Amino acid sequence: MDKNSLEYSKKISDGINIKAKKNKDFSTFLFFAVLFSTVVSPVLILISDNFWISKFSPAILTACAALASYWIQLRKPHERWALYRTAQRDIEFEIDQYSFKNGEYSGESPDKVLADRVSKRALKLHYDWMPLVPKSKELQKLMNLNNEL
């Protein structure tokens, strides 16, 4: 068993895992920010006549909820998480198949097959990821919506 192709595959899988975790954590944080802000704002308005509690704090929380919602729509961290996690699982499957010499890995050059399949999956991940990057038209449309408000 050639450690180079296996190490390469594990390195790619680990890198994808880090990106998936980052997007999952960020998505969870943003959803929590939206949820917390939208639940707490009306409560603060109802419980006090103090300017800082009933006016200023809800305004800040509402702005935070709007920014978090905007970022979720723009960057789509939940979709990125699903994309990264799927690619990671695909590569882990290839590593398992390689380790047990199953399928295409039972032939003469399993190391080349592993390196080739992992490289192609990493490239496919890149092409799948590209549509999630905000385009200038989308950014301009969002800027125009903000200006209209």
PDB file of C-alpha atoms in Angstrom:
ATOM      1  CA  MET A   1       0.000   0.000   0.000  1.00  0.00           C
ATOM      2  CA  ASP A   2       1.497   3.304  -1.100  1.00  0.00           C
ATOM      3  CA  LYS A   3       1.203   5.802   1.742  1.00  0.00           C
ATOM      4  CA  ASN A   4       1.522   8.780  -0.601  1.00  0.00           C
ATOM      5  CA  SER A   5      -1.875   8.338  -2.265  1.00  0.00           C
ATOM      6  CA  LEU A   6      -3.499   7.437   1.049  1.00  0.00           C
ATOM      7  CA  GLU A   7      -1.921  10.401   2.851  1.00  0.00           C
ATOM      8  CA  TYR A   8      -2.939  12.670  -0.014  1.00  0.00           C
ATOM      9  CA  SER A   9      -6.540  11.422   0.206  1.00  0.00           C
ATOM     10  CA  LYS A  10      -6.686  11.858   3.970  1.00  0.00           C
ATOM     11  CA  LYS A  11      -5.223  15.349   3.657  1.00  0.00           C
ATOM     12  CA  ILE A  12      -7.921  16.318   1.135  1.00  0.00           C
ATOM     13  CA  SER A  13     -10.636  14.776   3.328  1.00  0.00           C
ATOM     14  CA  ASP A  14      -9.370  16.578   6.429  1.00  0.00           C
ATOM     15  CA  GLY A  15      -9.276  19.912   4.582  1.00  0.00           C
ATOM     16  CA  ILE A  16     -12.840  19.451   3.403  1.00  0.00           C
ATOM     17  CA  ASN A  17     -13.883  18.472   6.937  1.00  0.00           C
ATOM     18  CA  ILE A  18     -12.480  21.738   8.313  1.00  0.00           C
ATOM     19  CA  LYS A  19     -14.410  23.756   5.723  1.00  0.00           C
ATOM     20  CA  ALA A  20     -17.615  21.806   6.397  1.00  0.00           C
ATOM     21  CA  LYS A  21     -17.323  22.340  10.158  1.00  0.00           C
ATOM     22  CA  LYS A  22     -16.648  26.051   9.703  1.00  0.00           C
ATOM     23  CA  ASN A  23     -19.743  26.476   7.523  1.00  0.00           C
ATOM     24  CA  LYS A  24     -21.929  24.379   9.832  1.00  0.00           C
ATOM     25  CA  ASP A  25     -20.834  26.343  12.905  1.00  0.00           C
ATOM     26  CA  PHE A  26     -21.307  29.678  11.164  1.00  0.00           C
ATOM     27  CA  SER A  27     -24.716  28.682   9.823  1.00  0.00           C
ATOM     28  CA  THR A  28     -25.828  27.540  13.281  1.00  0.00           C
ATOM     29  CA  PHE A  29     -24.599  30.786  14.829  1.00  0.00           C
ATOM     30  CA  LEU A  30     -26.415  32.929  12.251  1.00  0.00           C
ATOM     31  CA  PHE A  31     -29.676  30.999  12.646  1.00  0.00           C
ATOM     32  CA  PHE A  32     -29.389  31.370  16.417  1.00  0.00           C
ATOM     33  CA  ALA A  33     -28.781  35.121  16.022  1.00  0.00           C
ATOM     34  CA  VAL A  34     -31.913  35.490  13.885  1.00  0.00           C
ATOM     35  CA  LEU A  35     -34.007  33.366  16.230  1.00  0.00           C
ATOM     36  CA  PHE A  36     -32.796  35.076  19.390  1.00  0.00           C
ATOM     37  CA  SER A  37     -33.187  38.575  17.966  1.00  0.00           C
ATOM     38  CA  THR A  38     -36.694  38.024  16.649  1.00  0.00           C
ATOM     39  CA  VAL A  39     -37.902  36.410  19.867  1.00  0.00           C
ATOM     40  CA  VAL A  40     -36.312  38.841  22.325  1.00  0.00           C
ATOM     41  CA  SER A  41     -37.075  42.140  20.531  1.00  0.00           C
ATOM     42  CA  PRO A  42     -40.850  42.150  21.143  1.00  0.00           C
ATOM     43  CA  VAL A  43     -40.344  41.043  24.738  1.00  0.00           C
ATOM     44  CA  LEU A  44     -38.038  43.990  25.408  1.00  0.00           C
ATOM     45  CA  ILE A  45     -40.587  46.379  23.924  1.00  0.00           C
ATOM     46  CA  LEU A  46     -43.310  45.006  26.185  1.00  0.00           C
ATOM     47  CA  ILE A  47     -41.435  44.831  29.477  1.00  0.00           C
ATOM     48  CA  SER A  48     -40.163  48.381  29.802  1.00  0.00           C
ATOM     49  CA  ASP A  49     -40.726  52.045  29.050  1.00  0.00           C
ATOM     50  CA  ASN A  50     -37.016  52.737  29.350  1.00  0.00           C
ATOM     51  CA  PHE A  51     -35.579  54.076  26.067  1.00  0.00           C
ATOM     52  CA  TRP A  52     -32.504  51.800  26.140  1.00  0.00           C
ATOM     53  CA  ILE A  53     -34.500  48.649  26.848  1.00  0.00           C
ATOM     54  CA  SER A  54     -37.694  49.212  24.860  1.00  0.00           C
ATOM     55  CA  LYS A  55     -36.360  51.180  21.880  1.00  0.00           C
ATOM     56  CA  PHE A  56     -32.602  50.980  21.430  1.00  0.00           C
ATOM     57  CA  SER A  57     -32.035  47.285  22.262  1.00  0.00           C
ATOM     58  CA  PRO A  58     -34.828  45.979  20.000  1.00  0.00           C
ATOM     59  CA  ALA A  59     -33.558  48.185  17.173  1.00  0.00           C
ATOM     60  CA  ILE A  60     -30.045  46.733  17.523  1.00  0.00           C
ATOM     61  CA  LEU A  61     -31.391  43.183  17.757  1.00  0.00           C
ATOM     62  CA  THR A  62     -33.574  43.701  14.688  1.00  0.00           C
ATOM     63  CA  ALA A  63     -30.602  45.055  12.754  1.00  0.00           C
ATOM     64  CA  CYS A  64     -28.567  42.004  13.813  1.00  0.00           C
ATOM     65  CA  ALA A  65     -31.355  39.682  12.660  1.00  0.00           C
ATOM     66  CA  ALA A  66     -31.533  41.474   9.312  1.00  0.00           C
ATOM     67  CA  LEU A  67     -27.764  41.272   8.817  1.00  0.00           C
ATOM     68  CA  ALA A  68     -27.659  37.601   9.786  1.00  0.00           C
ATOM     69  CA  SER A  69     -30.553  36.804   7.415  1.00  0.00           C
ATOM     70  CA  TYR A  70     -28.844  38.755   4.654  1.00  0.00           C
ATOM     71  CA  TRP A  71     -25.589  36.867   5.190  1.00  0.00           C
ATOM     72  CA  ILE A  72     -27.386  33.497   5.201  1.00  0.00           C
ATOM     73  CA  GLN A  73     -29.055  34.323   1.890  1.00  0.00           C
ATOM     74  CA  LEU A  74     -25.896  35.722   0.355  1.00  0.00           C
ATOM     75  CA  ARG A  75     -23.271  33.176   1.418  1.00  0.00           C
ATOM     76  CA  LYS A  76     -25.505  30.094   1.882  1.00  0.00           C
ATOM     77  CA  PRO A  77     -23.378  28.481   4.624  1.00  0.00           C
ATOM     78  CA  HIS A  78     -25.868  25.620   5.099  1.00  0.00           C
ATOM     79  CA  GLU A  79     -25.634  24.677   1.409  1.00  0.00           C
ATOM     80  CA  ARG A  80     -21.860  24.887   1.538  1.00  0.00           C
ATOM     81  CA  TRP A  81     -21.847  22.650   4.609  1.00  0.00           C
ATOM     82  CA  ALA A  82     -23.934  20.011   2.805  1.00  0.00           C
ATOM     83  CA  LEU A  83     -21.704  20.220  -0.256  1.00  0.00           C
ATOM     84  CA  TYR A  84     -18.485  19.866   1.742  1.00  0.00           C
ATOM     85  CA  ARG A  85     -19.823  17.087   3.949  1.00  0.00           C
ATOM     86  CA  THR A  86     -21.004  15.088   0.918  1.00  0.00           C
ATOM     87  CA  ALA A  87     -17.604  15.417  -0.739  1.00  0.00           C
ATOM     88  CA  GLN A  88     -15.897  14.386   2.478  1.00  0.00           C
ATOM     89  CA  ARG A  89     -18.071  11.271   2.745  1.00  0.00           C
ATOM     90  CA  ASP A  90     -17.344  10.402  -0.897  1.00  0.00           C
ATOM     91  CA  ILE A  91     -13.609  10.613  -0.291  1.00  0.00           C
ATOM     92  CA  GLU A  92     -13.886   8.600   2.922  1.00  0.00           C
ATOM     93  CA  PHE A  93     -15.736   5.938   0.929  1.00  0.00           C
ATOM     94  CA  GLU A  94     -12.911   5.860  -1.624  1.00  0.00           C
ATOM     95  CA  ILE A  95     -10.346   5.517   1.177  1.00  0.00           C
ATOM     96  CA  ASP A  96     -12.317   2.605   2.657  1.00  0.00           C
ATOM     97  CA  GLN A  97     -12.601   0.915  -0.722  1.00  0.00           C
ATOM     98  CA  TYR A  98      -8.852   1.370  -1.216  1.00  0.00           C
ATOM     99  CA  SER A  99      -8.026   0.038   2.256  1.00  0.00           C
ATOM    100  CA  PHE A 100     -10.037  -3.151   1.710  1.00  0.00           C
ATOM    101  CA  LYS A 101      -9.091  -3.509  -1.984  1.00  0.00           C
ATOM    102  CA  ASN A 102     -12.726  -3.478  -3.097  1.00  0.00           C
ATOM    103  CA  GLY A 103     -14.000  -2.752  -6.595  1.00  0.00           C
ATOM    104  CA  GLU A 104     -11.578  -0.870  -8.794  1.00  0.00           C
ATOM    105  CA  TYR A 105      -8.967  -1.017  -6.040  1.00  0.00           C
ATOM    106  CA  SER A 106      -8.481  -4.782  -6.422  1.00  0.00           C
ATOM    107  CA  GLY A 107      -6.561  -4.259  -9.678  1.00  0.00           C
ATOM    108  CA  GLU A 108      -2.887  -3.688 -10.386  1.00  0.00           C
ATOM    109  CA  SER A 109      -2.569   0.003  -9.495  1.00  0.00           C
ATOM    110  CA  PRO A 110      -4.922   0.885  -6.623  1.00  0.00           C
ATOM    111  CA  ASP A 111      -2.708   3.833  -5.616  1.00  0.00           C
ATOM    112  CA  LYS A 112      -3.174   5.544  -8.962  1.00  0.00           C
ATOM    113  CA  VAL A 113      -6.901   4.844  -8.890  1.00  0.00           C
ATOM    114  CA  LEU A 114      -7.238   6.382  -5.417  1.00  0.00           C
ATOM    115  CA  ALA A 115      -5.235   9.482  -6.288  1.00  0.00           C
ATOM    116  CA  ASP A 116      -7.169   9.905  -9.535  1.00  0.00           C
ATOM    117  CA  ARG A 117     -10.617   9.483  -7.980  1.00  0.00           C
ATOM    118  CA  VAL A 118      -9.879  11.762  -5.017  1.00  0.00           C
ATOM    119  CA  SER A 119      -8.429  14.445  -7.299  1.00  0.00           C
ATOM    120  CA  LYS A 120     -11.473  14.284  -9.556  1.00  0.00           C
ATOM    121  CA  ARG A 121     -13.837  14.490  -6.557  1.00  0.00           C
ATOM    122  CA  ALA A 122     -11.963  17.500  -5.187  1.00  0.00           C
ATOM    123  CA  LEU A 123     -12.196  19.193  -8.589  1.00  0.00           C
ATOM    124  CA  LYS A 124     -15.917  18.371  -8.798  1.00  0.00           C
ATOM    125  CA  LEU A 125     -16.347  19.934  -5.365  1.00  0.00           C
ATOM    126  CA  HIS A 126     -14.793  23.123  -6.680  1.00  0.00           C
ATOM    127  CA  TYR A 127     -17.163  23.208  -9.657  1.00  0.00           C
ATOM    128  CA  ASP A 128     -20.156  22.435  -7.411  1.00  0.00           C
ATOM    129  CA  TRP A 129     -19.074  25.196  -5.032  1.00  0.00           C
ATOM    130  CA  MET A 130     -18.703  27.903  -7.674  1.00  0.00           C
ATOM    131  CA  PRO A 131     -22.454  28.566  -8.150  1.00  0.00           C
ATOM    132  CA  LEU A 132     -22.706  29.322  -4.411  1.00  0.00           C
ATOM    133  CA  VAL A 133     -20.310  32.249  -4.719  1.00  0.00           C
ATOM    134  CA  PRO A 134     -22.364  35.450  -4.925  1.00  0.00           C
ATOM    135  CA  LYS A 135     -22.301  36.991  -8.388  1.00  0.00           C
ATOM    136  CA  SER A 136     -21.961  40.720  -8.930  1.00  0.00           C
ATOM    137  CA  LYS A 137     -25.528  40.836 -10.325  1.00  0.00           C
ATOM    138  CA  GLU A 138     -26.858  39.287  -7.097  1.00  0.00           C
ATOM    139  CA  LEU A 139     -24.875  41.732  -4.993  1.00  0.00           C
ATOM    140  CA  GLN A 140     -26.116  44.673  -7.069  1.00  0.00           C
ATOM    141  CA  LYS A 141     -29.715  43.465  -6.780  1.00  0.00           C
ATOM    142  CA  LEU A 142     -29.370  43.254  -2.993  1.00  0.00           C
ATOM    143  CA  MET A 143     -27.788  46.711  -2.845  1.00  0.00           C
ATOM    144  CA  ASN A 144     -30.687  48.123  -4.889  1.00  0.00           C
ATOM    145  CA  LEU A 145     -33.197  46.510  -2.503  1.00  0.00           C
ATOM    146  CA  ASN A 146     -31.413  48.070   0.457  1.00  0.00           C
ATOM    147  CA  ASN A 147     -31.457  51.482  -1.213  1.00  0.00           C
ATOM    148  CA  GLU A 148     -35.195  51.216  -1.875  1.00  0.00           C
ATOM    149  CA  LEU A 149     -35.914  50.543   1.777  1.00  0.00           C
TER     150      LEU A 149
END
